Amino acid sequence: MKKILISCLVLAVLITFGFSVYKFVPKKVNESLNGVEYQLGSGNDKVNSVTIKIKGKLHQSFLGKRTFKGLIDVKGANYSFPNKDHKLEIIFDQNGMGTMVYGYFKKGEPHIDSYGILFANKDFSKVTFEEFREDTNGNQGWSGENGWMVSGPANSKGEALIISNELMKKVLHSKIK
C-alpha cells in the first residue's frame, strides 16, 4: 500500500512538472488570416480586404509575460507595412498589447520604424492592429476617434469591430465604433 501511495505521489509530481515545462516551451505560430483594414468613426464605412500572415514563435515567461519573435505581413492594406522581412520581437504587456517596432541599419545608420500596436489572443487566431499613421503635421500616431485598424479574421467592419473590442477591452474606456 505504501509503494502505491509513493508511486501515485511521484507520478503526480512528474505530471505537474511536465505540464509546467510544456507551458513554457515556445509555441510555433503560423497563421494566415483574412481580415480588413478600416477607419474608425461614423461615415468611414469603406474597408480594404487584407491577408494577415504571422509566422514565428510565442514565448511565455514564468511570470506569464508573452513575447512573439518572428515575421508579420499585412498584404492588401493601403498603409504600407514597413520592413515586413525584418524579424520582430513584440513584448506583450498585462493588457495584451505589444508595440510593433522594427530596428535596422540602412547605409550603416540605425533606423527605427513602427507599424503600430498589436493585440492578439493566446494562439494568434484573432488579431487587431492600431496602425500608426502620419497626421498633417508629420506626427505619427493613432486615435480612437478616427484611427486606422486592421483586424482578422473578418469580412466586414462590423466583424472587425467585434474582434477589436474583444481584444482591446482591457485598455478601452468605451467601445470603438
mmCIF file of N, CA and C in Angstrom, residues 17-125:
data_model
loop_
_atom_site.group_PDB
_atom_site.id
_atom_site.type_symbol
_atom_site.label_atom_id
_atom_site.label_comp_id
_atom_site.label_asym_id
_atom_site.label_seq_id
_atom_site.Cartn_x
_atom_site.Cartn_y
_atom_site.Cartn_z
ATOM 1 N N PHE A 17 5.222 18.708 -13.084
ATOM 2 C CA PHE A 17 6.476 19.248 -13.608
ATOM 3 C C PHE A 17 6.453 19.261 -15.140
ATOM 4 N N GLY A 18 5.983 18.169 -15.739
ATOM 5 C CA GLY A 18 5.914 18.079 -17.196
ATOM 6 C C GLY A 18 4.999 19.148 -17.779
ATOM 7 N N PHE A 19 3.846 19.372 -17.161
ATOM 8 C CA PHE A 19 2.924 20.407 -17.622
ATOM 9 C C PHE A 19 3.559 21.787 -17.500
ATOM 10 N N SER A 20 4.267 22.024 -16.389
ATOM 11 C CA SER A 20 4.916 23.326 -16.189
ATOM 12 C C SER A 20 5.975 23.579 -17.255
ATOM 13 N N VAL A 21 6.765 22.579 -17.567
ATOM 14 C CA VAL A 21 7.805 22.728 -18.588
ATOM 15 C C VAL A 21 7.160 22.938 -19.949
ATOM 16 N N TYR A 22 6.117 22.164 -20.276
ATOM 17 C CA TYR A 22 5.438 22.291 -21.567
ATOM 18 C C TYR A 22 4.870 23.694 -21.755
ATOM 19 N N LYS A 23 4.323 24.260 -20.703
ATOM 20 C CA LYS A 23 3.716 25.595 -20.783
ATOM 21 C C LYS A 23 4.729 26.653 -21.209
ATOM 22 N N PHE A 24 5.987 26.463 -20.883
ATOM 23 C CA PHE A 24 6.998 27.476 -21.158
ATOM 24 C C PHE A 24 7.865 27.167 -22.373
ATOM 25 N N VAL A 25 7.585 26.085 -23.064
ATOM 26 C CA VAL A 25 8.271 25.783 -24.318
ATOM 27 C C VAL A 25 7.681 26.695 -25.384
ATOM 28 N N PRO A 26 8.520 27.388 -26.183
ATOM 29 C CA PRO A 26 7.986 28.283 -27.219
ATOM 30 C C PRO A 26 7.040 27.543 -28.164
ATOM 31 N N LYS A 27 5.916 28.194 -28.471
ATOM 32 C CA LYS A 27 4.909 27.617 -29.363
ATOM 33 C C LYS A 27 5.062 28.227 -30.754
ATOM 34 N N LYS A 28 4.971 27.390 -31.775
ATOM 35 C CA LYS A 28 5.028 27.884 -33.149
ATOM 36 C C LYS A 28 3.726 28.595 -33.485
ATOM 37 N N VAL A 29 3.865 29.718 -34.177
ATOM 38 C CA VAL A 29 2.711 30.459 -34.679
ATOM 39 C C VAL A 29 2.852 30.514 -36.190
ATOM 40 N N ASN A 30 1.846 30.033 -36.894
ATOM 41 C CA ASN A 30 1.839 30.075 -38.351
ATOM 42 C C ASN A 30 0.393 30.313 -38.786
ATOM 43 N N GLU A 31 -0.006 31.572 -38.831
ATOM 44 C CA GLU A 31 -1.384 31.948 -39.128
ATOM 45 C C GLU A 31 -1.457 32.746 -40.417
ATOM 46 N N SER A 32 -2.496 32.537 -41.163
ATOM 47 C CA SER A 32 -2.837 33.345 -42.326
ATOM 48 C C SER A 32 -4.317 33.662 -42.195
ATOM 49 N N LEU A 33 -4.616 34.912 -41.853
ATOM 50 C CA LEU A 33 -5.983 35.321 -41.563
ATOM 51 C C LEU A 33 -6.493 36.279 -42.630
ATOM 52 N N ASN A 34 -7.706 36.059 -43.091
ATOM 53 C CA ASN A 34 -8.364 37.039 -43.942
ATOM 54 C C ASN A 34 -8.963 38.089 -43.023
ATOM 55 N N GLY A 35 -8.719 39.349 -43.342
ATOM 56 C CA GLY A 35 -9.207 40.418 -42.488
ATOM 57 C C GLY A 35 -9.519 41.657 -43.283
ATOM 58 N N VAL A 36 -9.700 42.753 -42.553
ATOM 59 C CA VAL A 36 -9.995 44.028 -43.190
ATOM 60 C C VAL A 36 -9.194 45.150 -42.540
ATOM 61 N N GLU A 37 -8.882 46.150 -43.367
ATOM 62 C CA GLU A 37 -8.305 47.409 -42.895
ATOM 63 C C GLU A 37 -9.443 48.418 -42.962
ATOM 64 N N TYR A 38 -9.638 49.183 -41.898
ATOM 65 C CA TYR A 38 -10.767 50.102 -41.835
ATOM 66 C C TYR A 38 -10.436 51.293 -40.947
ATOM 67 N N GLN A 39 -11.222 52.360 -41.129
ATOM 68 C CA GLN A 39 -11.048 53.564 -40.326
ATOM 69 C C GLN A 39 -12.199 53.664 -39.341
ATOM 70 N N LEU A 40 -11.876 54.027 -38.107
ATOM 71 C CA LEU A 40 -12.892 54.188 -37.081
ATOM 72 C C LEU A 40 -13.712 55.447 -37.339
ATOM 73 N N GLY A 41 -14.873 55.500 -36.732
ATOM 74 C CA GLY A 41 -15.727 56.674 -36.812
ATOM 75 C C GLY A 41 -16.887 56.482 -37.765
ATOM 76 N N SER A 42 -17.939 57.249 -37.511
ATOM 77 C CA SER A 42 -19.118 57.147 -38.375
ATOM 78 C C SER A 42 -18.810 57.776 -39.723
ATOM 79 N N GLY A 43 -19.395 57.214 -40.751
ATOM 80 C CA GLY A 43 -19.161 57.707 -42.103
ATOM 81 C C GLY A 43 -17.932 57.109 -42.757
ATOM 82 N N ASN A 44 -17.140 56.373 -42.022
ATOM 83 C CA ASN A 44 -15.954 55.712 -42.563
ATOM 84 C C ASN A 44 -16.272 54.231 -42.734
ATOM 85 N N ASP A 45 -17.058 53.914 -43.747
ATOM 86 C CA ASP A 45 -17.535 52.543 -43.917
ATOM 87 C C ASP A 45 -16.737 51.727 -44.918
ATOM 88 N N LYS A 46 -15.810 52.349 -45.650
ATOM 89 C CA LYS A 46 -15.024 51.630 -46.650
ATOM 90 C C LYS A 46 -14.007 50.723 -45.943
ATOM 91 N N VAL A 47 -13.879 49.491 -46.446
ATOM 92 C CA VAL A 47 -12.883 48.564 -45.906
ATOM 93 C C VAL A 47 -12.033 48.027 -47.047
ATOM 94 N N ASN A 48 -10.809 47.675 -46.718
ATOM 95 C CA ASN A 48 -9.903 47.016 -47.657
ATOM 96 C C ASN A 48 -9.711 45.582 -47.182
ATOM 97 N N SER A 49 -9.883 44.636 -48.075
ATOM 98 C CA SER A 49 -9.614 43.242 -47.724
ATOM 99 C C SER A 49 -8.109 43.034 -47.630
ATOM 100 N N VAL A 50 -7.673 42.351 -46.588
ATOM 101 C CA VAL A 50 -6.250 42.106 -46.371
ATOM 102 C C VAL A 50 -6.030 40.647 -45.994
ATOM 103 N N THR A 51 -4.788 40.212 -46.121
ATOM 104 C CA THR A 51 -4.350 38.915 -45.608
ATOM 105 C C THR A 51 -3.254 39.181 -44.597
ATOM 106 N N ILE A 52 -3.462 38.694 -43.391
ATOM 107 C CA ILE A 52 -2.506 38.882 -42.301
ATOM 108 C C ILE A 52 -1.734 37.583 -42.144
ATOM 109 N N LYS A 53 -0.419 37.646 -42.353
ATOM 110 C CA LYS A 53 0.425 36.456 -42.210
ATOM 111 C C LYS A 53 1.329 36.642 -40.998
ATOM 112 N N ILE A 54 1.286 35.669 -40.115
ATOM 113 C CA ILE A 54 2.065 35.703 -38.878
ATOM 114 C C ILE A 54 2.827 34.393 -38.773
ATOM 115 N N LYS A 55 4.140 34.488 -38.680
ATOM 116 C CA LYS A 55 4.965 33.283 -38.588
ATOM 117 C C LYS A 55 6.093 33.542 -37.598
ATOM 118 N N GLY A 56 6.182 32.693 -36.599
ATOM 119 C CA GLY A 56 7.238 32.853 -35.605
ATOM 120 C C GLY A 56 7.004 31.956 -34.415
ATOM 121 N N LYS A 57 7.504 32.402 -33.264
ATOM 122 C CA LYS A 57 7.360 31.641 -32.030
ATOM 123 C C LYS A 57 6.871 32.550 -30.926
ATOM 124 N N LEU A 58 5.996 31.990 -30.103
ATOM 125 C CA LEU A 58 5.471 32.705 -28.955
ATOM 126 C C LEU A 58 6.094 32.109 -27.701
ATOM 127 N N HIS A 59 6.755 32.949 -26.947
ATOM 128 C CA HIS A 59 7.414 32.541 -25.711
ATOM 129 C C HIS A 59 6.594 33.058 -24.530
ATOM 130 N N GLN A 60 6.573 32.272 -23.455
ATOM 131 C CA GLN A 60 5.911 32.722 -22.243
ATOM 132 C C GLN A 60 6.856 32.529 -21.077
ATOM 133 N N SER A 61 7.054 33.591 -20.298
ATOM 134 C CA SER A 61 7.965 33.519 -19.155
ATOM 135 C C SER A 61 7.257 32.887 -17.963
ATOM 136 N N PHE A 62 8.006 32.589 -16.920
ATOM 137 C CA PHE A 62 7.441 32.016 -15.707
ATOM 138 C C PHE A 62 6.482 32.989 -15.040
ATOM 139 N N LEU A 63 6.671 34.287 -15.288
ATOM 140 C CA LEU A 63 5.785 35.300 -14.723
ATOM 141 C C LEU A 63 4.578 35.578 -15.617
ATOM 142 N N GLY A 64 4.454 34.852 -16.744
ATOM 143 C CA GLY A 64 3.297 34.992 -17.614
ATOM 144 C C GLY A 64 3.446 35.998 -18.738
ATOM 145 N N LYS A 65 4.605 36.630 -18.867
ATOM 146 C CA LYS A 65 4.813 37.613 -19.934
ATOM 147 C C LYS A 65 4.983 36.909 -21.269
ATOM 148 N N ARG A 66 4.208 37.352 -22.289
ATOM 149 C CA ARG A 66 4.281 36.762 -23.622
ATOM 150 C C ARG A 66 5.174 37.600 -24.519
ATOM 151 N N THR A 67 5.992 36.918 -25.329
ATOM 152 C CA THR A 67 6.862 37.569 -26.304
ATOM 153 C C THR A 67 6.756 36.813 -27.619
ATOM 154 N N PHE A 68 6.465 37.550 -28.699
ATOM 155 C CA PHE A 68 6.421 36.964 -30.028
ATOM 156 C C PHE A 68 7.701 37.334 -30.759
ATOM 157 N N LYS A 69 8.333 36.348 -31.398
ATOM 158 C CA LYS A 69 9.520 36.585 -32.222
ATOM 159 C C LYS A 69 9.259 35.986 -33.589
ATOM 160 N N GLY A 70 9.258 36.838 -34.616
ATOM 161 C CA GLY A 70 9.007 36.323 -35.949
ATOM 162 C C GLY A 70 8.652 37.408 -36.946
ATOM 163 N N LEU A 71 7.916 37.009 -37.982
ATOM 164 C CA LEU A 71 7.562 37.909 -39.081
ATOM 165 C C LEU A 71 6.058 38.123 -39.113
ATOM 166 N N ILE A 72 5.654 39.352 -39.443
ATOM 167 C CA ILE A 72 4.249 39.679 -39.641
ATOM 168 C C ILE A 72 4.150 40.490 -40.924
ATOM 169 N N ASP A 73 3.183 40.139 -41.762
ATOM 170 C CA ASP A 73 2.957 40.872 -43.008
ATOM 171 C C ASP A 73 1.459 41.064 -43.188
ATOM 172 N N VAL A 74 1.074 42.247 -43.656
ATOM 173 C CA VAL A 74 -0.316 42.545 -43.964
ATOM 174 C C VAL A 74 -0.372 42.892 -45.445
ATOM 175 N N LYS A 75 -0.889 41.962 -46.236
ATOM 176 C CA LYS A 75 -0.982 42.172 -47.687
ATOM 177 C C LYS A 75 -2.340 42.773 -48.026
ATOM 178 N N GLY A 76 -2.320 43.807 -48.875
ATOM 179 C CA GLY A 76 -3.552 44.430 -49.335
ATOM 180 C C GLY A 76 -3.934 45.693 -48.603
ATOM 181 N N ALA A 77 -3.210 46.052 -47.567
ATOM 182 C CA ALA A 77 -3.536 47.266 -46.818
ATOM 183 C C ALA A 77 -3.098 48.504 -47.600
ATOM 184 N N ASN A 78 -3.863 49.584 -47.466
ATOM 185 C CA ASN A 78 -3.474 50.850 -48.101
ATOM 186 C C ASN A 78 -2.234 51.437 -47.450
ATOM 187 N N TYR A 79 -2.113 51.210 -46.159
ATOM 188 C CA TYR A 79 -0.962 51.711 -45.423
ATOM 189 C C TYR A 79 0.143 50.679 -45.528
ATOM 190 N N SER A 80 1.251 51.060 -46.106
ATOM 191 C CA SER A 80 2.312 50.072 -46.338
ATOM 192 C C SER A 80 2.872 49.555 -45.018
ATOM 193 N N PHE A 81 3.095 48.292 -45.005
ATOM 194 C CA PHE A 81 3.630 47.609 -43.829
ATOM 195 C C PHE A 81 5.148 47.673 -43.920
ATOM 196 N N PRO A 82 5.818 48.484 -43.094
ATOM 197 C CA PRO A 82 7.260 48.671 -43.230
ATOM 198 C C PRO A 82 8.058 47.429 -42.839
ATOM 199 N N ASN A 83 9.089 47.181 -43.583
ATOM 200 C CA ASN A 83 10.074 46.161 -43.197
ATOM 201 C C ASN A 83 9.474 44.802 -42.878
ATOM 202 N N LYS A 84 8.563 44.342 -43.732
ATOM 203 C CA LYS A 84 7.902 43.062 -43.479
ATOM 204 C C LYS A 84 8.876 41.892 -43.436
ATOM 205 N N ASP A 85 10.085 42.073 -43.974
ATOM 206 C CA ASP A 85 11.069 40.993 -43.980
ATOM 207 C C ASP A 85 12.003 41.040 -42.775
ATOM 208 N N HIS A 86 11.813 42.026 -41.901
ATOM 209 C CA HIS A 86 12.636 42.130 -40.690
ATOM 210 C C HIS A 86 11.899 41.430 -39.549
ATOM 211 N N LYS A 87 12.645 40.644 -38.798
ATOM 212 C CA LYS A 87 12.038 39.951 -37.662
ATOM 213 C C LYS A 87 11.651 40.951 -36.577
ATOM 214 N N LEU A 88 10.547 40.656 -35.969
ATOM 215 C CA LEU A 88 10.023 41.455 -34.865
ATOM 216 C C LEU A 88 10.215 40.734 -33.552
ATOM 217 N N GLU A 89 10.324 41.492 -32.510
ATOM 218 C CA GLU A 89 10.216 40.953 -31.158
ATOM 219 C C GLU A 89 9.193 41.830 -30.457
ATOM 220 N N ILE A 90 8.018 41.265 -30.232
ATOM 221 C CA ILE A 90 6.921 42.006 -29.625
ATOM 222 C C ILE A 90 6.711 41.482 -28.217
ATOM 223 N N ILE A 91 6.858 42.364 -27.249
ATOM 224 C CA ILE A 91 6.641 42.005 -25.851
ATOM 225 C C ILE A 91 5.258 42.531 -25.465
ATOM 226 N N PHE A 92 4.376 41.606 -25.107
ATOM 227 C CA PHE A 92 3.016 41.981 -24.741
ATOM 228 C C PHE A 92 2.957 42.364 -23.270
ATOM 229 N N ASP A 93 2.208 43.431 -22.972
ATOM 230 C CA ASP A 93 2.051 43.830 -21.574
ATOM 231 C C ASP A 93 0.870 43.088 -20.949
ATOM 232 N N GLN A 94 0.547 43.441 -19.716
ATOM 233 C CA GLN A 94 -0.528 42.751 -18.986
ATOM 234 C C GLN A 94 -1.900 42.989 -19.613
ATOM 235 N N ASN A 95 -2.029 43.996 -20.492
ATOM 236 C CA ASN A 95 -3.292 44.279 -21.159
ATOM 237 C C ASN A 95 -3.405 43.579 -22.512
ATOM 238 N N GLY A 96 -2.387 42.801 -22.877
ATOM 239 C CA GLY A 96 -2.427 42.062 -24.135
ATOM 240 C C GLY A 96 -2.001 42.854 -25.350
ATOM 241 N N MET A 97 -1.311 43.971 -25.147
ATOM 242 C CA MET A 97 -0.873 44.775 -26.282
ATOM 243 C C MET A 97 0.639 44.807 -26.379
ATOM 244 N N GLY A 98 1.120 44.860 -27.633
ATOM 245 C CA GLY A 98 2.561 44.916 -27.868
ATOM 246 C C GLY A 98 2.863 45.840 -29.039
ATOM 247 N N THR A 99 3.915 46.620 -28.901
ATOM 248 C CA THR A 99 4.310 47.576 -29.939
ATOM 249 C C THR A 99 5.120 46.864 -31.006
ATOM 250 N N MET A 100 4.780 47.159 -32.266
ATOM 251 C CA MET A 100 5.468 46.556 -33.410
ATOM 252 C C MET A 100 6.541 47.537 -33.889
ATOM 253 N N VAL A 101 7.764 47.348 -33.393
ATOM 254 C CA VAL A 101 8.874 48.237 -33.715
ATOM 255 C C VAL A 101 9.953 47.452 -34.441
ATOM 256 N N TYR A 102 10.419 48.018 -35.545
ATOM 257 C CA TYR A 102 11.466 47.403 -36.348
ATOM 258 C C TYR A 102 12.732 48.231 -36.198
ATOM 259 N N GLY A 103 13.796 47.621 -35.712
ATOM 260 C CA GLY A 103 15.102 48.264 -35.674
ATOM 261 C C GLY A 103 15.989 47.659 -36.741
ATOM 262 N N TYR A 104 16.661 48.504 -37.514
ATOM 263 C CA TYR A 104 17.513 48.001 -38.590
ATOM 264 C C TYR A 104 18.554 49.061 -38.946
ATOM 265 N N PHE A 105 19.528 48.653 -39.766
ATOM 266 C CA PHE A 105 20.560 49.557 -40.248
ATOM 267 C C PHE A 105 20.372 49.780 -41.739
ATOM 268 N N LYS A 106 20.538 51.031 -42.155
ATOM 269 C CA LYS A 106 20.453 51.387 -43.568
ATOM 270 C C LYS A 106 21.647 52.288 -43.862
ATOM 271 N N LYS A 107 22.498 51.805 -44.760
ATOM 272 C CA LYS A 107 23.735 52.516 -45.104
ATOM 273 C C LYS A 107 24.562 52.806 -43.850
ATOM 274 N N GLY A 108 24.600 51.843 -42.954
ATOM 275 C CA GLY A 108 25.422 51.942 -41.757
ATOM 276 C C GLY A 108 24.815 52.766 -40.635
ATOM 277 N N GLU A 109 23.609 53.299 -40.829
ATOM 278 C CA GLU A 109 22.981 54.114 -39.785
ATOM 279 C C GLU A 109 21.761 53.391 -39.221
ATOM 280 N N PRO A 110 21.577 53.490 -37.905
ATOM 281 C CA PRO A 110 20.435 52.817 -37.293
ATOM 282 C C PRO A 110 19.124 53.542 -37.611
ATOM 283 N N HIS A 111 18.070 52.747 -37.854
ATOM 284 C CA HIS A 111 16.737 53.283 -38.110
ATOM 285 C C HIS A 111 15.717 52.493 -37.295
ATOM 286 N N ILE A 112 14.625 53.160 -36.964
ATOM 287 C CA ILE A 112 13.521 52.506 -36.261
ATOM 288 C C ILE A 112 12.231 52.886 -36.971
ATOM 289 N N ASP A 113 11.421 51.889 -37.297
ATOM 290 C CA ASP A 113 10.090 52.092 -37.855
ATOM 291 C C ASP A 113 9.092 51.406 -36.931
ATOM 292 N N SER A 114 7.898 51.956 -36.880
ATOM 293 C CA SER A 114 6.847 51.324 -36.107
ATOM 294 C C SER A 114 5.581 51.257 -36.942
ATOM 295 N N TYR A 115 4.953 50.099 -36.940
ATOM 296 C CA TYR A 115 3.695 49.927 -37.656
ATOM 297 C C TYR A 115 2.516 50.288 -36.760
ATOM 298 N N GLY A 116 2.609 49.959 -35.495
ATOM 299 C CA GLY A 116 1.519 50.251 -34.574
ATOM 300 C C GLY A 116 1.519 49.323 -33.382
ATOM 301 N N ILE A 117 0.336 49.138 -32.833
ATOM 302 C CA ILE A 117 0.148 48.300 -31.650
ATOM 303 C C ILE A 117 -0.623 47.049 -32.065
ATOM 304 N N LEU A 118 -0.163 45.900 -31.612
ATOM 305 C CA LEU A 118 -0.806 44.622 -31.903
ATOM 306 C C LEU A 118 -1.492 44.090 -30.649
ATOM 307 N N PHE A 119 -2.720 43.634 -30.837
ATOM 308 C CA PHE A 119 -3.450 42.889 -29.817
ATOM 309 C C PHE A 119 -3.739 41.525 -30.419
ATOM 310 N N ALA A 120 -3.500 40.468 -29.673
ATOM 311 C CA ALA A 120 -3.725 39.113 -30.189
ATOM 312 C C ALA A 120 -4.212 38.216 -29.065
ATOM 313 N N ASN A 121 -5.078 37.270 -29.417
ATOM 314 C CA ASN A 121 -5.472 36.287 -28.415
ATOM 315 C C ASN A 121 -4.309 35.305 -28.212
ATOM 316 N N LYS A 122 -4.488 34.345 -27.344
ATOM 317 C CA LYS A 122 -3.375 33.471 -26.938
ATOM 318 C C LYS A 122 -2.750 32.678 -28.075
ATOM 319 N N ASP A 123 -3.546 32.258 -29.074
ATOM 320 C CA ASP A 123 -2.982 31.450 -30.158
ATOM 321 C C ASP A 123 -2.879 32.205 -31.489
ATOM 322 N N PHE A 124 -3.091 33.514 -31.455
ATOM 323 C CA PHE A 124 -2.989 34.382 -32.641
ATOM 324 C C PHE A 124 -4.037 34.040 -33.706
ATOM 325 N N SER A 125 -5.132 33.405 -33.315
ATOM 326 C CA SER A 125 -6.195 33.143 -34.278
ATOM 327 C C SER A 125 -7.097 34.357 -34.461
#
